[in-house]
Amino acid sequence: MLDLPVRLLLIEDNPLHRRLIQQLLTADPQLQCEVEAVERLADGLARLARNDVDLVLLDLVLPDSQELETLLRVRLAAPQVPVVILTSLDDVKLAARAVESGAYDYLVKSNLKSTALSRSIRYTLSRARARGGEWDSPMFRLAQQQFLKAAQYMDLDDNIRQRLLFPQRTQVVSFPFFRDDRSQVETVFGYRVQHVLSMGPTKGGIRYHQDVDLGEVAALAMWMTWKCALMKLPFGGAKGGVRVDPTSLSKRELQRLTRRYTAEIIDIIGPDRDIPAPDMGTDEQVMAWLMDTYSQQVGHAVPAVVTGKPVVLGGSLGRKEATGRGLVYLIKASAEHLGLDLSRASAVVQGFGNVGSYTARFLAEAGVKLVGVSDVSTGLFNPNGLSVDALLAHVAEHRVLAGFPDAEAISNQELLELDCDVLALAALQNQVTVENADRLKCRLLAEGANGPTMLEADDILFERGIFVLPDILGNAGGVTVSYFEWVQGIQNLTWTLEEINARLQTILLDAFHRTLKRAGDNHIDMRTAALIEGVSRVTEAKLLRGVFP
Ligand code: NAD
């Protein structure tokens, strides 16, 4: 519920538009508001200083301020007050950039209707309120802004746009588990978020990490929706997580934590409901415990409740390496498109866990020279090439890359800026930013990690002509083979590795070529093109299913 009346500040220099908007606002009985209108930015800023405005309706082109500077000055004066942009039809691009820079929405003045205006205001206020809570995370904001950018390019139906901005179902739990000495009970927070329930069961990994929060899990769930739709898999997106550092736990503690977390979310998961999988900090063993806990509860073995489990429990051949393998299939297709000879190319891989290590291995198999690699402990550089086998042997012995002898130790920042043909990101979010996007020296940026590139950095990469394999395409190999695992599980079938890899390649390359064509046809970057592919499919399904009741 909104606090009424809503206090609106309208900053608009055109008297006709000012009057029109005021009339429209008073015409909607659902929205009780007090509107104060000013013509100049300076008057608007003075008004904001009184600290009692709920929302700003802002024209970007004013007598005393122009374009994005207008928005930036408003945001600086009142960072917590949401802004909706008022734009004319020939300035929509500018309005879209304003949304990328933090405005909540934009409205075109020439075809403004009372319902659209009032809905945008109501929705903006509820989004602003959600941001005040745990939703507010840089990753969730990034996922929303990426989606809004795609929505603007594709002129997405307003109702659908607002429906897809937040997940449909969220479970937040806090739960205890015993530490090994039994005198200590640790309480942790866990999450399971299902973004879209219209496409079939939901699907998405479970992350154990000390920084996990609701916003991060929600962002990852949203990306899963677009990824599954881009791959044409019959799933909506989901994600789960527990805010805990798994490296600080013994194996027995990890098992107790996993079993209790499973029990907490058991009502919303299941082979026909929501199917978890591994992500950062979780692995095959964690999936085995999850499957066992679920099966104990229902009284019989249910392998299809999770994917990414060990093969002996019904896991799929090829699942463990699928994300790295898929990324390298796509790197090969991109190299062909760019005219890059991979047998003479060099690569740098950030992250050396599941995705990074398999990416490095398959790149090496394709003849690519690996000149840099990193993990949480260090970056490594060797212009003559690093042996993936030697790196794997070192990590098997020491757990991390630090101390590897045949390379120069560098920082993760330096690693990103190394001269190379392919830069593969397989660690964390938020790695390529406005600060370093100008200094990247690769031709191809391949995203194995989720959310590694910030929105503003995307524009810089696009202008610089760096070809990007965006995360929802680049790392989709994992969920695609998870889909195969689920299909094999519910039908009690087993496919050969050759069959799995061939099917994986077909699905990934189909998505790659559709994305490439859309990017070329519409002169847009690969990420926006991939998002539009995914969002269009979800939109079509949502419109066909309709609204209940
Ligand atoms: P993982 O836990 O197996 O490996 C993560 C790696 O990143 C480790 O080598 C770790 O040392 C490194 N790392 C952590 N912090 C770092 C830092 N600050 N700088 C450099 N390296 C750092 O995780 P994973 O499963 O390989 O996942 C990696 C990324 O790929 C995540 O963003 C995940 O969401 C994404 N992803 C994974 C899969 C999958 O199938 N596992 C599928 C799709 C996407």
Coordinates of C-alpha atoms and ligand atoms in Angstrom, one line a residue:
M1 CA 0.0 0.0 0.0
L2 CA 1.1 3.5 -0.8
D3 CA 1.3 6.3 1.8
L4 CA -1.3 8.7 0.5
P5 CA -1.3 11.4 -0.7
V6 CA 1.8 10.9 -2.8
R7 CA 3.9 14.1 -2.9
L8 CA 5.1 14.7 -6.5
L9 CA 7.5 17.2 -7.8
L10 CA 7.0 18.0 -11.5
I11 CA 10.0 19.7 -13.1
E12 CA 8.8 20.7 -16.6
D13 CA 9.3 24.0 -18.5
N14 CA 6.6 23.5 -21.1
P15 CA 3.4 25.0 -19.7
L16 CA 1.1 22.9 -21.9
H17 CA 2.8 19.7 -20.7
R18 CA 2.7 20.8 -17.1
R19 CA -1.0 21.4 -17.3
L20 CA -1.7 18.2 -19.1
I21 CA 0.2 16.1 -16.6
Q22 CA -1.5 17.8 -13.6
Q23 CA -4.9 17.1 -15.2
L24 CA -4.0 13.5 -15.8
L25 CA -2.8 13.0 -12.3
T26 CA -6.0 14.4 -10.8
A27 CA -8.1 12.3 -13.2
D28 CA -7.1 9.0 -11.6
P29 CA -9.0 8.3 -8.4
Q30 CA -6.6 5.4 -7.5
L31 CA -3.8 7.9 -7.1
Q32 CA -4.2 10.6 -4.6
C33 CA -1.4 13.0 -5.0
E34 CA -0.2 16.5 -4.3
V35 CA 1.6 18.0 -7.2
E36 CA 4.0 20.9 -7.1
A37 CA 5.2 22.1 -10.4
V38 CA 8.4 24.1 -11.2
E39 CA 9.9 25.3 -14.5
R40 CA 13.6 25.4 -13.7
L41 CA 16.0 22.9 -12.2
A42 CA 17.3 25.3 -9.7
D43 CA 13.7 25.7 -8.2
G44 CA 13.3 21.9 -8.3
L45 CA 16.6 21.4 -6.3
A46 CA 15.6 24.0 -3.8
R47 CA 12.2 22.2 -3.4
L48 CA 14.0 18.8 -2.9
A49 CA 16.2 20.3 -0.2
R50 CA 13.0 20.4 2.0
N51 CA 13.1 16.6 2.1
D52 CA 9.4 15.9 1.7
V53 CA 9.1 14.7 -1.9
D54 CA 8.1 11.1 -2.8
L55 CA 8.8 11.1 -6.5
V56 CA 10.1 13.5 -9.2
L57 CA 8.7 13.7 -12.7
L58 CA 11.5 15.2 -14.7
D59 CA 11.9 16.8 -18.1
L60 CA 15.6 16.5 -19.0
V61 CA 15.7 19.5 -21.2
L62 CA 15.2 22.6 -19.1
P63 CA 16.3 26.3 -19.5
D64 CA 19.0 25.9 -16.8
S65 CA 20.1 22.3 -17.4
Q66 CA 20.3 19.9 -20.3
E67 CA 20.1 16.2 -20.8
L68 CA 21.7 13.6 -18.4
E69 CA 23.2 16.4 -16.3
T70 CA 19.7 17.3 -15.2
L71 CA 19.1 13.8 -13.9
L72 CA 22.5 13.6 -12.2
R73 CA 21.9 16.9 -10.4
V74 CA 18.5 15.7 -9.2
R75 CA 20.0 12.4 -8.0
L76 CA 22.8 14.1 -6.3
A77 CA 20.4 16.4 -4.4
A78 CA 18.1 13.6 -3.4
P79 CA 19.6 10.2 -4.0
Q80 CA 16.7 8.3 -2.3
V81 CA 13.9 10.0 -4.3
P82 CA 12.9 8.0 -7.4
V83 CA 12.8 9.8 -10.7
V84 CA 10.5 9.2 -13.7
I85 CA 11.6 10.9 -16.9
L86 CA 9.2 12.8 -19.1
T87 CA 10.4 12.8 -22.7
S88 CA 9.2 13.8 -26.1
L89 CA 9.1 11.2 -28.9
D90 CA 12.3 12.4 -30.6
D91 CA 14.3 12.2 -27.3
V92 CA 13.5 8.6 -26.4
K93 CA 17.1 7.5 -26.7
L94 CA 18.1 10.1 -24.2
A95 CA 15.4 8.9 -21.9
A96 CA 16.6 5.3 -22.2
R97 CA 20.1 6.4 -21.3
A98 CA 18.6 8.2 -18.3
V99 CA 17.0 4.9 -17.2
E100 CA 20.4 3.2 -17.6
S101 CA 21.8 5.9 -15.3
G102 CA 19.4 5.3 -12.5
A103 CA 16.0 6.8 -13.4
Y104 CA 13.2 4.4 -12.7
D105 CA 11.1 4.7 -15.8
Y106 CA 10.3 7.1 -18.7
L107 CA 7.0 8.3 -20.2
V108 CA 6.5 9.8 -23.7
K109 CA 4.6 13.0 -23.2
S110 CA 2.8 13.1 -26.6
N111 CA 0.9 9.8 -25.9
L112 CA 0.5 10.0 -22.2
K113 CA -2.6 8.5 -20.7
S114 CA -3.8 8.8 -17.1
T115 CA -3.7 5.0 -16.4
A116 CA -0.1 4.7 -17.8
L117 CA 1.1 7.7 -15.8
S118 CA -0.5 6.6 -12.6
R119 CA 0.7 3.0 -12.9
S120 CA 4.2 4.1 -13.6
I121 CA 4.1 6.3 -10.4
R122 CA 2.6 3.5 -8.3
Y123 CA 5.1 0.9 -9.6
T124 CA 8.1 3.2 -9.2
L125 CA 7.1 3.9 -5.6
S126 CA 6.8 0.2 -4.8
R127 CA 10.2 -0.5 -6.5
A128 CA 11.8 2.3 -4.5
R129 CA 10.4 0.8 -1.3
A130 CA 11.7 -2.6 -2.2
R131 CA 15.1 -1.1 -2.8
G132 CA 15.1 0.1 0.8
G133 CA 15.1 -3.6 1.9
E134 CA 17.2 -6.5 1.1
W135 CA 16.4 -6.4 -2.6
D136 CA 18.7 -3.4 -2.8
S137 CA 21.9 -4.9 -4.2
P138 CA 24.2 -3.7 -7.1
M139 CA 23.6 -7.0 -8.8
F140 CA 19.8 -6.8 -8.7
R141 CA 20.0 -3.2 -10.0
L142 CA 22.2 -4.4 -12.8
A143 CA 19.8 -7.2 -13.8
Q144 CA 16.8 -4.8 -13.7
Q145 CA 18.6 -2.1 -15.7
Q146 CA 19.8 -4.6 -18.3
F147 CA 16.2 -5.9 -18.6
L148 CA 14.8 -2.3 -18.9
K149 CA 17.3 -1.5 -21.6
A150 CA 16.2 -4.5 -23.6
A151 CA 12.5 -3.7 -22.9
Q152 CA 13.0 -0.2 -24.3
Y153 CA 14.6 -1.5 -27.5
M154 CA 11.9 -4.0 -28.1
D155 CA 9.1 -1.7 -27.0
L156 CA 7.9 -4.2 -24.6
D157 CA 4.3 -4.2 -23.5
D158 CA 4.0 -2.1 -20.3
N159 CA 2.1 -4.7 -18.3
I160 CA 4.7 -7.4 -19.0
R161 CA 7.6 -5.1 -18.3
Q162 CA 6.3 -4.3 -14.8
R163 CA 5.4 -8.0 -14.2
L164 CA 8.9 -9.2 -15.0
L165 CA 10.9 -6.7 -13.0
F166 CA 10.5 -8.6 -9.7
P167 CA 10.5 -12.3 -9.1
Q168 CA 7.2 -14.1 -8.7
R169 CA 8.1 -16.1 -5.6
T170 CA 10.7 -15.7 -2.9
Q171 CA 11.4 -17.7 0.2
V172 CA 13.7 -16.3 2.9
V173 CA 14.7 -18.6 5.7
S174 CA 17.0 -18.5 8.7
F175 CA 18.0 -21.8 10.1
P176 CA 20.4 -23.4 12.5
F177 CA 23.1 -26.1 12.2
F178 CA 25.5 -27.7 14.7
R179 CA 29.2 -27.0 14.4
D180 CA 31.3 -30.0 14.9
D181 CA 32.0 -29.5 18.6
R182 CA 28.2 -29.6 19.2
S183 CA 28.4 -26.8 21.7
Q184 CA 27.8 -24.2 19.0
V185 CA 24.7 -23.7 16.9
E186 CA 25.2 -21.4 14.0
T187 CA 22.2 -19.6 12.5
V188 CA 22.4 -18.5 8.8
F189 CA 20.2 -17.0 6.2
G190 CA 19.1 -18.9 3.1
Y191 CA 17.1 -17.9 0.0
R192 CA 15.2 -19.5 -2.9
V193 CA 13.9 -17.2 -5.5
Q194 CA 11.7 -18.2 -8.5
H195 CA 11.5 -15.4 -11.0
V196 CA 9.0 -16.7 -13.7
L197 CA 6.6 -19.6 -13.1
S198 CA 4.9 -19.5 -16.5
M199 CA 7.4 -21.5 -18.6
G200 CA 7.4 -24.8 -16.7
P201 CA 9.3 -25.7 -13.6
T202 CA 11.9 -23.3 -12.4
K203 CA 15.6 -24.0 -12.6
G204 CA 18.7 -22.5 -11.1
G205 CA 21.8 -23.2 -9.0
I206 CA 22.4 -22.8 -5.3
R207 CA 25.3 -20.6 -4.2
Y208 CA 27.1 -20.8 -0.8
H209 CA 29.0 -17.6 -0.3
Q210 CA 29.5 -15.1 2.6
D211 CA 28.1 -12.2 0.5
V212 CA 24.9 -13.9 -0.7
D213 CA 21.8 -11.8 -0.1
L214 CA 18.3 -11.6 -1.5
G215 CA 19.1 -9.1 -4.2
E216 CA 22.0 -11.2 -5.5
V217 CA 19.9 -14.3 -5.6
A218 CA 17.0 -12.4 -7.3
A219 CA 19.4 -11.1 -10.0
L220 CA 20.7 -14.5 -10.7
A221 CA 17.1 -15.9 -10.9
M222 CA 16.2 -13.2 -13.4
W223 CA 19.2 -14.0 -15.6
M224 CA 18.2 -17.7 -15.4
T225 CA 14.8 -16.9 -16.9
W226 CA 16.3 -15.1 -19.9
K227 CA 19.0 -17.8 -20.3
C228 CA 16.5 -20.7 -20.3
A229 CA 14.3 -18.8 -22.7
L230 CA 17.2 -17.9 -25.0
M231 CA 18.1 -21.7 -25.1
K232 CA 14.4 -22.6 -25.6
L233 CA 14.4 -24.8 -22.5
P234 CA 11.0 -25.4 -20.8
F235 CA 12.0 -23.7 -17.5
G236 CA 11.6 -20.4 -15.8
G237 CA 14.5 -19.0 -13.8
A238 CA 15.3 -19.6 -10.1
K239 CA 18.3 -19.3 -7.8
G240 CA 19.1 -20.2 -4.2
G241 CA 21.8 -19.3 -1.8
V242 CA 23.0 -19.5 1.8
R243 CA 25.0 -16.6 3.3
V244 CA 27.9 -18.7 4.6
D245 CA 31.6 -19.1 3.8
P246 CA 31.7 -22.8 2.8
T247 CA 35.5 -22.9 3.0
S248 CA 35.2 -22.3 6.8
L249 CA 33.1 -25.4 7.3
S250 CA 34.1 -29.0 7.6
K251 CA 32.5 -31.6 5.3
R252 CA 30.1 -32.8 8.1
E253 CA 29.1 -29.2 8.8
L254 CA 28.5 -28.6 5.1
Q255 CA 26.3 -31.7 5.0
R256 CA 24.2 -30.7 8.1
L257 CA 23.8 -27.2 6.6
T258 CA 22.7 -28.5 3.2
R259 CA 20.2 -31.0 4.7
R260 CA 18.6 -28.3 6.9
Y261 CA 18.5 -25.8 4.0
T262 CA 16.8 -28.4 1.8
A263 CA 14.2 -29.1 4.6
E264 CA 13.5 -25.3 4.8
I265 CA 12.8 -24.9 1.1
I266 CA 11.3 -28.4 0.5
D267 CA 7.8 -27.2 -0.2
I268 CA 8.7 -25.1 -3.2
I269 CA 11.2 -27.5 -4.9
G270 CA 10.6 -30.8 -6.7
P271 CA 11.1 -32.3 -10.2
D272 CA 7.9 -30.6 -11.5
R273 CA 8.3 -27.4 -9.4
D274 CA 11.8 -26.1 -9.1
I275 CA 15.1 -28.0 -9.7
P276 CA 18.3 -26.8 -8.0
A277 CA 21.8 -27.3 -9.4
P278 CA 25.4 -26.4 -8.3
D279 CA 26.7 -22.8 -8.4
M280 CA 29.6 -21.1 -6.6
G281 CA 30.5 -22.9 -3.4
T282 CA 28.4 -26.0 -4.1
D283 CA 29.2 -29.2 -6.0
E284 CA 28.1 -32.7 -6.9
Q285 CA 28.3 -33.8 -3.3
V286 CA 26.1 -31.0 -2.1
M287 CA 23.5 -32.0 -4.8
A288 CA 23.7 -35.6 -3.6
W289 CA 22.8 -34.6 0.0
L290 CA 20.0 -32.4 -1.3
M291 CA 18.6 -35.2 -3.4
D292 CA 18.9 -37.6 -0.4
T293 CA 17.1 -35.2 2.0
Y294 CA 14.3 -34.6 -0.5
S295 CA 14.0 -38.4 -1.2
Q296 CA 13.9 -39.2 2.5
Q297 CA 11.0 -36.8 2.9
V298 CA 8.9 -38.2 0.1
G299 CA 9.7 -41.8 0.8
H300 CA 11.4 -42.8 -2.5
A301 CA 14.4 -41.8 -4.6
V302 CA 13.8 -38.7 -6.6
P303 CA 16.9 -38.1 -8.7
A304 CA 15.2 -35.5 -10.9
V305 CA 14.8 -33.0 -8.0
V306 CA 18.4 -31.7 -8.6
T307 CA 20.8 -31.7 -11.5
G308 CA 24.6 -31.6 -11.3
K309 CA 24.6 -34.7 -9.0
P310 CA 27.1 -37.5 -9.3
V311 CA 26.6 -39.8 -12.3
V312 CA 26.1 -42.8 -10.1
L313 CA 23.0 -41.1 -8.6
G314 CA 21.5 -40.3 -12.0
G315 CA 23.7 -37.4 -12.9
S316 CA 24.4 -36.8 -16.5
L317 CA 27.7 -37.5 -18.3
G318 CA 29.2 -34.2 -19.3
R319 CA 27.4 -32.0 -16.8
K320 CA 30.5 -31.1 -14.7
E321 CA 32.4 -29.7 -17.6
A322 CA 29.3 -28.4 -19.5
T323 CA 29.6 -24.7 -18.7
G324 CA 33.3 -24.5 -19.7
R325 CA 32.7 -26.8 -22.8
G326 CA 29.8 -24.7 -23.9
L327 CA 31.7 -21.4 -23.5
V328 CA 34.5 -22.8 -25.7
Y329 CA 32.0 -23.9 -28.4
L330 CA 30.8 -20.3 -28.4
I331 CA 34.3 -18.9 -28.4
K332 CA 35.0 -21.0 -31.5
A333 CA 31.9 -19.8 -33.2
S334 CA 32.7 -16.2 -32.3
A335 CA 36.3 -16.6 -33.6
E336 CA 35.0 -17.8 -36.9
H337 CA 32.7 -14.8 -37.1
L338 CA 35.6 -12.4 -36.3
G339 CA 38.1 -14.2 -38.6
L340 CA 40.3 -15.1 -35.6
D341 CA 42.5 -18.1 -35.9
L342 CA 42.3 -19.8 -32.5
S343 CA 45.4 -21.9 -33.1
R344 CA 47.4 -18.7 -33.1
A345 CA 45.4 -16.9 -30.4
S346 CA 46.1 -16.2 -26.8
A347 CA 43.7 -16.3 -23.8
V348 CA 43.4 -15.1 -20.3
V349 CA 41.0 -16.9 -17.9
Q350 CA 39.8 -15.3 -14.6
G351 CA 38.7 -17.9 -12.1
F352 CA 40.0 -21.4 -11.9
G353 CA 37.1 -23.3 -10.3
N354 CA 34.6 -25.4 -12.2
V355 CA 33.9 -23.1 -15.1
G356 CA 37.4 -21.5 -15.4
S357 CA 39.4 -24.7 -15.2
Y358 CA 37.3 -26.4 -17.9
T359 CA 37.3 -23.3 -20.1
A360 CA 41.1 -23.2 -19.8
R361 CA 41.4 -26.9 -20.6
F362 CA 39.1 -26.8 -23.7
L363 CA 40.8 -23.6 -25.0
A364 CA 44.2 -25.4 -24.7
E365 CA 42.7 -28.4 -26.6
A366 CA 41.7 -25.9 -29.3
G367 CA 45.3 -24.8 -29.6
V368 CA 44.9 -21.5 -27.8
K369 CA 47.9 -20.3 -25.7
L370 CA 46.9 -19.6 -22.1
V371 CA 49.0 -16.6 -21.0
G372 CA 47.1 -15.6 -17.8
V373 CA 44.9 -17.2 -15.2
S374 CA 43.7 -16.3 -11.7
D375 CA 41.8 -17.4 -8.7
V376 CA 41.0 -15.9 -5.3
S377 CA 44.6 -16.3 -4.2
T378 CA 46.5 -14.7 -7.1
G379 CA 46.8 -13.9 -10.8
L380 CA 49.5 -15.7 -12.9
F381 CA 51.1 -14.5 -16.1
N382 CA 53.4 -16.2 -18.5
P383 CA 53.7 -14.9 -22.1
N384 CA 55.1 -18.2 -23.3
G385 CA 52.0 -20.1 -22.1
L386 CA 50.9 -21.9 -19.0
S387 CA 50.3 -25.6 -18.9
V388 CA 46.7 -26.4 -17.8
D389 CA 47.7 -29.9 -16.6
A390 CA 50.4 -28.3 -14.4
L391 CA 48.0 -25.7 -13.0
L392 CA 45.4 -28.4 -12.3
A393 CA 48.0 -30.6 -10.5
H394 CA 49.1 -27.6 -8.5
V395 CA 45.5 -26.8 -7.4
A396 CA 44.9 -30.5 -6.6
E397 CA 47.8 -30.3 -4.2
H398 CA 47.6 -26.8 -2.8
R399 CA 43.8 -25.9 -3.3
V400 CA 44.7 -22.6 -4.9
L401 CA 47.0 -21.2 -7.6
A402 CA 49.3 -19.2 -5.3
G403 CA 52.8 -20.5 -5.4
F404 CA 52.6 -21.9 -8.9
P405 CA 56.3 -21.8 -10.0
D406 CA 56.3 -21.2 -13.8
A407 CA 54.7 -17.8 -13.9
E408 CA 54.8 -14.2 -12.7
A409 CA 52.4 -13.4 -9.9
I410 CA 50.1 -10.5 -10.8
S411 CA 46.9 -8.9 -9.4
N412 CA 43.4 -9.8 -10.7
Q413 CA 43.2 -6.2 -12.0
E414 CA 46.4 -6.5 -13.9
L415 CA 45.2 -9.8 -15.3
L416 CA 42.1 -8.3 -16.8
E417 CA 44.2 -5.8 -18.7
L418 CA 46.6 -8.3 -20.2
D419 CA 47.1 -8.2 -24.0
C420 CA 45.2 -11.2 -25.3
D421 CA 42.7 -12.3 -28.0
V422 CA 40.2 -14.0 -25.6
L423 CA 39.5 -12.9 -22.1
A424 CA 37.2 -15.4 -20.3
L425 CA 35.6 -14.3 -17.0
A426 CA 34.8 -17.3 -14.8
A427 CA 34.9 -15.9 -11.2
L428 CA 32.8 -13.1 -9.8
Q429 CA 30.3 -10.4 -10.8
N430 CA 31.2 -6.8 -11.3
Q431 CA 34.7 -7.2 -12.9
V432 CA 34.5 -5.0 -16.0
T433 CA 33.5 -1.5 -15.0
V434 CA 33.7 2.1 -16.3
E435 CA 37.1 2.3 -14.7
N436 CA 38.8 -0.5 -16.6
A437 CA 36.6 -1.1 -19.7
D438 CA 38.8 1.3 -21.6
R439 CA 41.9 -0.6 -20.7
L440 CA 40.8 -4.1 -21.7
K441 CA 43.0 -5.3 -24.6
C442 CA 41.1 -8.4 -25.7
R443 CA 39.2 -8.9 -29.0
L444 CA 36.7 -11.2 -27.5
L445 CA 35.2 -11.0 -24.0
A446 CA 33.7 -14.4 -23.0
E447 CA 31.5 -14.3 -19.9
G448 CA 31.4 -17.6 -18.0
A449 CA 30.5 -15.9 -14.7
N450 CA 27.2 -14.3 -14.1
G451 CA 27.0 -10.5 -14.2
P452 CA 30.7 -9.8 -14.6
T453 CA 30.2 -6.6 -16.7
M454 CA 28.5 -3.4 -15.5
L455 CA 26.0 -1.7 -17.7
E456 CA 28.0 1.4 -18.4
A457 CA 31.0 -0.7 -19.3
D458 CA 28.9 -2.5 -21.9
D459 CA 28.6 0.8 -23.9
I460 CA 32.3 1.3 -23.8
L461 CA 33.0 -2.2 -25.0
F462 CA 30.5 -1.8 -27.8
E463 CA 32.0 1.5 -28.9
R464 CA 35.5 -0.1 -28.8
G465 CA 34.4 -3.0 -31.0
I466 CA 35.2 -5.7 -28.4
F467 CA 33.0 -8.7 -29.2
V468 CA 31.1 -9.8 -26.1
L469 CA 29.6 -13.3 -25.4
P470 CA 27.2 -12.2 -22.7
D471 CA 26.7 -14.4 -19.6
I472 CA 23.2 -15.6 -20.4
L473 CA 24.6 -17.0 -23.7
G474 CA 28.2 -17.7 -22.7
N475 CA 27.5 -19.8 -19.6
A476 CA 24.3 -21.5 -20.8
G477 CA 26.1 -24.8 -21.4
G478 CA 25.6 -25.7 -17.7
V479 CA 21.8 -25.3 -17.6
T480 CA 21.5 -26.9 -21.0
V481 CA 23.1 -30.1 -19.9
S482 CA 21.2 -29.8 -16.6
Y483 CA 18.1 -29.9 -18.8
F484 CA 19.4 -33.1 -20.4
E485 CA 20.0 -34.6 -16.9
W486 CA 16.5 -33.8 -15.9
V487 CA 15.0 -35.3 -19.1
Q488 CA 17.1 -38.4 -18.6
G489 CA 16.0 -38.5 -14.9
I490 CA 12.3 -38.3 -15.5
Q491 CA 12.4 -40.9 -18.3
N492 CA 15.0 -43.2 -16.7
L493 CA 17.2 -42.9 -19.8
T494 CA 21.0 -42.5 -20.2
W495 CA 22.5 -40.7 -23.1
T496 CA 26.1 -41.1 -24.2
L497 CA 28.6 -38.3 -23.8
E498 CA 28.8 -37.9 -27.6
E499 CA 25.0 -37.5 -27.8
I500 CA 25.1 -35.0 -25.0
N501 CA 27.9 -32.9 -26.4
A502 CA 26.3 -32.9 -29.9
R503 CA 22.9 -31.8 -28.6
L504 CA 24.6 -29.1 -26.4
Q505 CA 26.5 -27.7 -29.4
T506 CA 23.3 -27.6 -31.6
I507 CA 21.4 -25.7 -28.9
L508 CA 24.2 -23.2 -28.1
L509 CA 25.0 -22.5 -31.7
D510 CA 21.3 -22.0 -32.6
A511 CA 21.1 -19.4 -29.8
F512 CA 24.4 -17.8 -30.8
H513 CA 23.3 -17.3 -34.5
R514 CA 19.9 -16.0 -33.5
T515 CA 21.6 -13.5 -31.1
L516 CA 24.2 -12.5 -33.7
K517 CA 21.6 -11.9 -36.3
R518 CA 19.4 -9.8 -34.0
A519 CA 22.5 -7.7 -32.9
G520 CA 23.4 -7.1 -36.5
D521 CA 19.9 -6.4 -37.8
N522 CA 19.2 -3.9 -35.0
H523 CA 22.7 -2.5 -34.5
I524 CA 22.7 -3.4 -30.9
D525 CA 25.2 -5.1 -28.6
M526 CA 25.2 -8.8 -28.1
R527 CA 23.9 -8.7 -24.5
T528 CA 20.9 -6.6 -25.4
A529 CA 20.2 -8.9 -28.4
A530 CA 20.4 -12.0 -26.2
L531 CA 18.1 -10.5 -23.6
I532 CA 15.6 -9.5 -26.3
E533 CA 15.6 -13.1 -27.6
G534 CA 14.9 -14.4 -24.1
V535 CA 12.4 -11.7 -23.0
S536 CA 10.4 -12.1 -26.3
R537 CA 9.9 -15.8 -25.6
V538 CA 8.8 -15.2 -22.1
T539 CA 6.5 -12.4 -23.2
E540 CA 4.8 -14.6 -25.8
A541 CA 4.2 -17.3 -23.2
K542 CA 2.9 -14.9 -20.6
L543 CA 0.5 -13.3 -23.1
L544 CA -0.8 -16.7 -24.3
R545 CA -1.4 -17.9 -20.7
G546 CA -3.1 -14.7 -19.7
V547 CA -3.8 -13.3 -16.2
F548 CA -5.5 -15.4 -13.5
P549 CA -8.4 -15.1 -12.7
Ligands
NAD1 P1 33.7 -22.2 -8.3 O1 33.4 -21.9 -6.9 O2 34.0 -23.6 -8.8 O3 35.0 -21.3 -8.8 C1 35.1 -19.9 -8.6 C2 36.5 -19.5 -8.9 O4 36.6 -18.1 -8.8 C3 37.5 -20.1 -8.0 O5 38.7 -20.4 -8.7 C4 37.8 -18.9 -7.0 O6 39.1 -19.0 -6.4 C5 37.7 -17.7 -8.0 N1 37.5 -16.5 -7.3 C6 36.8 -16.2 -6.3 N2 37.0 -14.9 -5.9 C7 37.8 -14.3 -6.8 C8 38.4 -13.1 -7.0 N3 38.1 -12.1 -6.2 N4 39.2 -12.9 -8.1 C9 39.5 -13.9 -8.9 N5 39.1 -15.1 -8.8 C10 38.2 -15.4 -7.7 O7 32.5 -21.5 -9.1 P2 32.0 -21.9 -10.6 O8 30.9 -22.9 -10.5 O9 33.2 -22.1 -11.5 O10 31.3 -20.5 -11.0 C11 32.0 -19.3 -11.4 C12 31.0 -18.4 -12.1 O11 30.3 -19.0 -13.1 C13 29.9 -17.9 -11.1 O12 29.6 -16.5 -11.5 C14 28.7 -18.8 -11.4 O13 27.5 -18.2 -11.2 C15 29.0 -18.9 -12.9 N6 28.3 -20.1 -13.5 C16 28.6 -21.4 -13.1 C17 28.0 -22.5 -13.7 C18 28.3 -23.9 -13.3 O14 27.9 -24.8 -14.0 N7 29.1 -24.1 -12.3 C19 27.0 -22.3 -14.7 C20 26.7 -21.0 -15.1 C21 27.4 -19.9 -14.5

